Amino acid sequence: MKNKLTIAVLSGKGGTGKTFVSVNLAASAKNATYLDCDVEEPNGHIFLKPVNIKTKEVFKTLPTFDKEKCIGCRKCIDFCRFNAIAFIKETPQVFNEICHSCGGCKFVCPVGAIGETTKCVGTIQSGTTNDINVVTGMLNLGEASGVKVISEVLKNSSDNNINIIDCPPGSACTVMESVQTADYCVLVVEPTIFGIHNFKMVYELVTLLGKPCGVVINKYTEEVNELTSFCSENNIEILTKIPYNKEIGQINAQGSLAYEKDKNTKNTFDNLLNKVIMEISK
Ligand code: SF4
Ligand code: SF4
């Protein structure tokens, strides 16, 4: 088995226990790197409590327009599939928050009227806790896309131990960016109607990307027929079922790591990690 293993933890929606699974998996893996790509609400550091934090700013590139050179052909506007450029007072202007920094508008401008500038869109905080490297991406308020911050977080992946990626919830392009390097995807789902609906979308995404995956059912109850039938019809491995537990809820609410406080949780995550490693080795 190769030394580097990358496990992405995903969920169809927020609040399903994705971060709970990610941080406890990282605790089980010990010599691990925890990469928090849930850049709009990065919470893993609250549980892992890293120290010796170093902060780095993340910048994105934005187009600038030279009024004197622009001939008003609108090729830049037609090209931008994100609709990030508008003609205002006879001059193209960019909406910084929705520009994805693809650089295409500069490429298509026939007269070289488009230049470049940079803007800070977020930060990366790196620290350690015991043997875990904790890397947290934080998107600045008002920014529409976390892709740039996520790609910077992923550059901190370790080449010789286990990487746990805490992905953004849902199935948007930020999730695609987060799982690109994953060897295996752990899909966390709560057995509610909304939870199952969103789970199917995220399952579709990882299948499209050709990633092997398995399911963790969080707050498990016996009434999960639709979810278990879907998994069985699609040959999706149910890796573990974590029943609702009030004490674990309290440990989480205090920002503590259940892996360290509760023996059953420790066993659950040690078994889960072993199962995932076995699945990757197949
Ligand atoms: S850099 Fe790309 S996304 Fe940004 S305005 Fe130009 S074409 Fe649109
Ligand atoms: S492509 Fe260049 S010349 Fe044409 S509108 Fe845009 S900036 Fe102006």
Tab-separated table of C-alpha atoms and ligand atoms in Angstrom:
chain	number	residue	atom	x	y	z
A	1	MET	CA	0.000	0.000	0.000
A	2	LYS	CA	1.289	3.504	-0.804
A	3	ASN	CA	2.241	5.779	2.101
A	4	LYS	CA	0.005	8.647	1.043
A	5	LEU	CA	-3.727	8.089	1.420
A	6	THR	CA	-6.295	10.781	0.866
A	7	ILE	CA	-9.779	10.358	2.277
A	8	ALA	CA	-12.432	12.968	1.469
A	9	VAL	CA	-15.400	13.320	3.805
A	10	LEU	CA	-18.545	14.701	2.157
A	11	SER	CA	-22.190	15.282	2.919
A	12	GLY	CA	-25.151	16.350	0.794
A	13	LYS	CA	-25.969	19.192	3.189
A	14	GLY	CA	-24.621	20.979	6.244
A	15	GLY	CA	-25.243	19.726	9.781
A	16	THR	CA	-25.047	15.988	9.050
A	17	GLY	CA	-21.925	15.350	11.155
A	18	LYS	CA	-19.348	15.658	8.357
A	19	THR	CA	-16.884	17.589	10.525
A	20	PHE	CA	-17.540	15.209	13.450
A	21	VAL	CA	-16.542	12.281	11.203
A	22	SER	CA	-13.559	14.149	9.678
A	23	VAL	CA	-11.899	15.234	12.930
A	24	ASN	CA	-12.420	11.896	14.657
A	25	LEU	CA	-11.025	10.051	11.622
A	26	ALA	CA	-7.995	12.354	11.758
A	27	ALA	CA	-7.621	11.589	15.479
A	28	SER	CA	-7.740	7.875	14.725
A	29	ALA	CA	-5.179	8.197	11.916
A	30	LYS	CA	-2.771	10.033	14.268
A	31	ASN	CA	0.110	10.906	11.885
A	32	ALA	CA	-2.402	12.702	9.710
A	33	THR	CA	-3.059	15.948	7.927
A	34	TYR	CA	-6.535	17.379	8.395
A	35	LEU	CA	-7.451	19.708	5.526
A	36	ASP	CA	-10.518	21.838	6.199
A	37	CYS	CA	-11.944	22.740	2.781
A	38	ASP	CA	-15.325	23.743	4.196
A	39	VAL	CA	-14.026	27.269	3.712
A	40	GLU	CA	-17.299	29.110	4.379
A	41	GLU	CA	-17.729	27.492	7.797
A	42	PRO	CA	-14.468	25.847	8.836
A	43	ASN	CA	-15.094	24.284	12.254
A	44	GLY	CA	-12.633	21.407	12.530
A	45	HIS	CA	-10.012	23.515	14.302
A	46	ILE	CA	-12.474	24.042	17.185
A	47	PHE	CA	-12.249	20.317	17.973
A	48	LEU	CA	-8.600	19.720	17.072
A	49	LYS	CA	-7.274	22.889	18.760
A	50	PRO	CA	-4.028	23.333	16.780
A	51	VAL	CA	-1.182	25.434	18.190
A	52	ASN	CA	1.744	27.307	16.610
A	53	ILE	CA	-0.630	28.736	14.011
A	54	LYS	CA	0.823	30.314	10.888
A	55	THR	CA	-1.465	32.416	8.698
A	56	LYS	CA	-1.086	32.992	4.958
A	57	GLU	CA	-3.271	35.147	2.737
A	58	VAL	CA	-4.780	33.746	-0.470
A	59	PHE	CA	-5.039	36.018	-3.504
A	60	LYS	CA	-6.979	35.693	-6.720
A	61	THR	CA	-6.263	37.369	-10.059
A	62	LEU	CA	-8.780	39.834	-11.479
A	63	PRO	CA	-8.919	41.547	-14.868
A	64	THR	CA	-8.444	45.298	-15.208
A	65	PHE	CA	-9.639	47.303	-18.214
A	66	ASP	CA	-7.762	50.060	-20.021
A	67	LYS	CA	-10.408	52.609	-21.126
A	68	GLU	CA	-8.069	54.188	-23.666
A	69	LYS	CA	-7.341	50.920	-25.480
A	70	CYS	CA	-10.853	49.364	-25.272
A	71	ILE	CA	-12.759	49.478	-28.587
A	72	GLY	CA	-16.043	48.267	-27.059
A	73	CYS	CA	-16.211	44.978	-29.013
A	74	ARG	CA	-17.696	43.149	-25.974
A	75	LYS	CA	-15.777	39.942	-26.723
A	76	CYS	CA	-14.744	39.771	-23.067
A	77	ILE	CA	-18.395	39.964	-21.943
A	78	ASP	CA	-19.519	37.300	-24.405
A	79	PHE	CA	-16.666	35.041	-23.346
A	80	CYS	CA	-17.225	35.181	-19.572
A	81	ARG	CA	-19.458	32.222	-18.706
A	82	PHE	CA	-19.787	33.483	-15.137
A	83	ASN	CA	-21.319	36.800	-16.301
A	84	ALA	CA	-18.695	38.589	-14.248
A	85	ILE	CA	-18.231	41.482	-16.703
A	86	ALA	CA	-20.751	44.229	-17.534
A	87	PHE	CA	-20.574	47.321	-19.730
A	88	ILE	CA	-21.051	50.331	-17.474
A	89	LYS	CA	-20.686	53.833	-18.919
A	90	GLU	CA	-19.143	52.428	-22.099
A	91	THR	CA	-16.407	50.624	-20.164
A	92	PRO	CA	-16.224	46.926	-19.190
A	93	GLN	CA	-16.191	46.395	-15.438
A	94	VAL	CA	-15.668	43.190	-13.485
A	95	PHE	CA	-17.744	42.000	-10.519
A	96	ASN	CA	-14.869	40.868	-8.310
A	97	GLU	CA	-16.931	38.497	-6.180
A	98	ILE	CA	-18.109	36.364	-9.100
A	99	CYS	CA	-14.974	36.425	-11.255
A	100	HIS	CA	-13.387	32.935	-11.206
A	101	SER	CA	-9.956	34.217	-12.342
A	102	CYS	CA	-9.914	32.010	-15.441
A	103	GLY	CA	-7.997	34.675	-17.402
A	104	GLY	CA	-10.043	33.989	-20.540
A	105	CYS	CA	-11.246	37.562	-21.060
A	106	LYS	CA	-7.666	38.780	-21.272
A	107	PHE	CA	-6.959	36.085	-23.821
A	108	VAL	CA	-9.853	37.029	-26.142
A	109	CYS	CA	-9.401	40.814	-26.061
A	110	PRO	CA	-8.253	41.759	-29.591
A	111	VAL	CA	-6.449	44.960	-28.579
A	112	GLY	CA	-4.680	44.054	-25.317
A	113	ALA	CA	-6.941	46.295	-23.240
A	114	ILE	CA	-7.168	43.824	-20.339
A	115	GLY	CA	-4.508	43.650	-17.643
A	116	GLU	CA	-4.386	41.933	-14.249
A	117	THR	CA	-4.490	42.778	-10.567
A	118	THR	CA	-4.804	40.655	-7.401
A	119	LYS	CA	-7.216	40.630	-4.477
A	120	CYS	CA	-7.068	38.818	-1.116
A	121	VAL	CA	-9.992	36.327	-0.949
A	122	GLY	CA	-9.189	34.402	2.194
A	123	THR	CA	-6.582	32.910	4.476
A	124	ILE	CA	-4.971	29.570	5.262
A	125	GLN	CA	-4.165	28.790	8.880
A	126	SER	CA	-1.737	25.940	9.591
A	127	GLY	CA	-0.920	24.492	12.989
A	128	THR	CA	-0.410	21.195	14.794
A	129	THR	CA	-2.098	19.220	17.518
A	130	ASN	CA	-0.348	16.098	18.825
A	131	ASP	CA	0.713	14.395	15.560
A	132	ILE	CA	-1.947	15.982	13.358
A	133	ASN	CA	-1.257	18.861	10.977
A	134	VAL	CA	-4.344	21.031	10.881
A	135	VAL	CA	-4.802	23.203	7.779
A	136	THR	CA	-7.844	25.456	7.667
A	137	GLY	CA	-9.086	27.442	4.689
A	138	MET	CA	-11.148	30.538	5.441
A	139	LEU	CA	-13.019	32.397	2.702
A	140	ASN	CA	-13.497	36.138	3.182
A	141	LEU	CA	-17.093	37.268	3.706
A	142	GLY	CA	-18.871	38.196	0.469
A	143	GLU	CA	-16.685	36.066	-1.820
A	144	ALA	CA	-18.805	33.847	-4.074
A	145	SER	CA	-16.310	31.089	-4.827
A	146	GLY	CA	-14.069	29.198	-2.426
A	147	VAL	CA	-12.253	27.299	-5.186
A	148	LYS	CA	-9.028	29.330	-4.950
A	149	VAL	CA	-8.801	28.960	-1.148
A	150	ILE	CA	-9.546	25.219	-1.410
A	151	SER	CA	-6.828	24.685	-4.014
A	152	GLU	CA	-4.350	26.433	-1.677
A	153	VAL	CA	-5.464	24.270	1.281
A	154	LEU	CA	-4.913	21.107	-0.777
A	155	LYS	CA	-1.348	22.145	-1.585
A	156	ASN	CA	-0.632	21.322	2.090
A	157	SER	CA	-1.511	17.627	1.624
A	158	SER	CA	1.124	15.313	3.034
A	159	ASP	CA	3.019	12.967	0.727
A	160	ASN	CA	3.716	10.346	3.377
A	161	ASN	CA	0.753	9.952	5.672
A	162	ILE	CA	-3.046	10.064	5.748
A	163	ASN	CA	-4.849	13.179	4.525
A	164	ILE	CA	-8.390	13.750	5.708
A	165	ILE	CA	-10.256	16.335	3.617
A	166	ASP	CA	-13.283	17.937	5.264
A	167	CYS	CA	-15.190	18.984	2.116
A	168	PRO	CA	-17.785	21.742	1.753
A	169	PRO	CA	-21.371	20.450	2.040
A	170	GLY	CA	-23.445	19.890	-1.115
A	171	SER	CA	-22.355	19.053	-4.639
A	172	ALA	CA	-21.113	22.372	-6.089
A	173	CYS	CA	-17.826	23.085	-7.896
A	174	THR	CA	-16.057	23.618	-4.546
A	175	VAL	CA	-16.805	19.976	-3.700
A	176	MET	CA	-15.426	18.836	-7.056
A	177	GLU	CA	-12.246	20.806	-6.348
A	178	SER	CA	-11.981	19.242	-2.869
A	179	VAL	CA	-12.287	15.594	-3.940
A	180	GLN	CA	-10.025	15.739	-7.004
A	181	THR	CA	-7.068	14.147	-5.213
A	182	ALA	CA	-9.079	11.745	-3.021
A	183	ASP	CA	-8.414	7.990	-3.097
A	184	TYR	CA	-11.714	7.351	-1.348
A	185	CYS	CA	-14.833	9.327	-0.408
A	186	VAL	CA	-16.706	8.856	2.861
A	187	LEU	CA	-20.286	10.083	2.426
A	188	VAL	CA	-21.929	11.129	5.693
A	189	VAL	CA	-25.711	11.051	5.719
A	190	GLU	CA	-28.452	11.531	8.266
A	191	PRO	CA	-31.493	9.338	7.734
A	192	THR	CA	-33.989	12.178	7.193
A	193	ILE	CA	-35.949	12.812	3.964
A	194	PHE	CA	-33.805	15.888	3.132
A	195	GLY	CA	-30.635	14.085	4.163
A	196	ILE	CA	-31.343	11.164	1.797
A	197	HIS	CA	-32.320	13.483	-1.090
A	198	ASN	CA	-29.076	15.481	-0.809
A	199	PHE	CA	-27.049	12.314	-0.266
A	200	LYS	CA	-28.199	10.999	-3.661
A	201	MET	CA	-26.863	14.149	-5.345
A	202	VAL	CA	-23.461	13.914	-3.695
A	203	TYR	CA	-23.316	10.175	-4.480
A	204	GLU	CA	-24.018	11.018	-8.138
A	205	LEU	CA	-21.169	13.544	-8.106
A	206	VAL	CA	-18.520	11.172	-6.697
A	207	THR	CA	-19.705	8.446	-9.088
A	208	LEU	CA	-19.320	10.848	-12.028
A	209	LEU	CA	-15.806	11.632	-10.826
A	210	GLY	CA	-15.060	7.899	-10.648
A	211	LYS	CA	-14.224	7.937	-6.931
A	212	PRO	CA	-14.809	4.830	-4.774
A	213	CYS	CA	-17.034	5.624	-1.817
A	214	GLY	CA	-18.804	4.280	1.237
A	215	VAL	CA	-21.443	5.605	3.590
A	216	VAL	CA	-21.487	6.589	7.241
A	217	ILE	CA	-25.030	6.833	8.579
A	218	ASN	CA	-24.966	9.363	11.405
A	219	LYS	CA	-27.715	9.574	14.038
A	220	TYR	CA	-28.817	6.159	12.878
A	221	THR	CA	-32.308	4.907	13.634
A	222	GLU	CA	-34.050	1.726	12.526
A	223	GLU	CA	-36.282	3.733	10.163
A	224	VAL	CA	-33.798	4.184	7.329
A	225	ASN	CA	-35.318	1.821	4.776
A	226	GLU	CA	-35.101	4.202	1.808
A	227	LEU	CA	-31.433	4.920	2.485
A	228	THR	CA	-30.411	1.312	3.087
A	229	SER	CA	-32.401	0.134	0.034
A	230	PHE	CA	-30.703	2.783	-2.143
A	231	CYS	CA	-27.273	1.676	-0.872
A	232	SER	CA	-28.051	-1.970	-1.455
A	233	GLU	CA	-29.482	-1.344	-4.973
A	234	ASN	CA	-26.357	0.621	-5.925
A	235	ASN	CA	-23.842	-1.662	-4.167
A	236	ILE	CA	-22.734	1.140	-1.860
A	237	GLU	CA	-20.861	-0.071	1.193
A	238	ILE	CA	-22.343	1.107	4.507
A	239	LEU	CA	-19.118	1.606	6.446
A	240	THR	CA	-20.672	2.260	9.840
A	241	LYS	CA	-23.868	3.339	11.556
A	242	ILE	CA	-23.479	5.846	14.376
A	243	PRO	CA	-26.588	5.947	16.584
A	244	TYR	CA	-27.774	9.209	18.128
A	245	ASN	CA	-26.137	9.608	21.524
A	246	LYS	CA	-26.908	12.505	23.849
A	247	GLU	CA	-23.544	12.335	25.644
A	248	ILE	CA	-21.629	12.520	22.354
A	249	GLY	CA	-23.815	15.499	21.405
A	250	GLN	CA	-22.721	17.214	24.630
A	251	ILE	CA	-19.042	16.447	24.012
A	252	ASN	CA	-19.395	17.989	20.536
A	253	ALA	CA	-21.265	21.004	21.872
A	254	GLN	CA	-18.325	21.670	24.222
A	255	GLY	CA	-15.919	21.596	21.252
A	256	SER	CA	-14.196	18.455	22.565
A	257	LEU	CA	-12.977	15.505	20.548
A	258	ALA	CA	-15.270	12.513	21.134
A	259	TYR	CA	-12.438	10.165	20.049
A	260	GLU	CA	-10.503	11.182	23.161
A	261	LYS	CA	-13.440	11.262	25.570
A	262	ASP	CA	-15.499	8.203	24.709
A	263	LYS	CA	-14.223	4.656	24.300
A	264	ASN	CA	-17.067	3.536	21.992
A	265	THR	CA	-16.442	6.490	19.677
A	266	LYS	CA	-12.727	5.656	19.632
A	267	ASN	CA	-13.541	2.056	18.615
A	268	THR	CA	-16.041	3.220	15.989
A	269	PHE	CA	-13.499	5.507	14.298
A	270	ASP	CA	-10.585	3.057	14.578
A	271	ASN	CA	-12.772	0.445	12.855
A	272	LEU	CA	-13.988	2.967	10.279
A	273	LEU	CA	-10.451	4.019	9.377
A	274	ASN	CA	-9.319	0.384	9.060
A	275	LYS	CA	-12.300	-0.362	6.832
A	276	VAL	CA	-11.568	2.607	4.560
A	277	ILE	CA	-7.873	1.656	4.322
A	278	MET	CA	-8.887	-1.888	3.386
A	279	GLU	CA	-11.286	-0.552	0.736
A	280	ILE	CA	-8.510	1.617	-0.752
A	281	SER	CA	-6.085	-1.344	-0.758
A	282	LYS	CA	-8.492	-3.573	-2.738
B	1	SF4	S1	-11.140	36.206	-15.570
B	1	SF4	FE1	-12.605	34.691	-16.357
B	1	SF4	S2	-14.227	34.698	-14.826
B	1	SF4	FE2	-13.051	36.573	-14.499
B	1	SF4	S3	-14.089	38.106	-15.694
B	1	SF4	FE3	-12.489	37.249	-17.019
B	1	SF4	S4	-13.521	35.624	-18.172
B	1	SF4	FE4	-14.838	36.152	-16.426
B	2	SF4	S1	-12.582	42.496	-25.319
B	2	SF4	FE1	-11.155	44.187	-24.956
B	2	SF4	S2	-11.715	45.715	-26.458
B	2	SF4	FE2	-13.417	44.298	-26.388
B	2	SF4	S3	-14.812	45.203	-24.868
B	2	SF4	FE3	-13.498	43.798	-23.750
B	2	SF4	S4	-11.815	45.072	-23.027
B	2	SF4	FE4	-12.843	46.232	-24.640
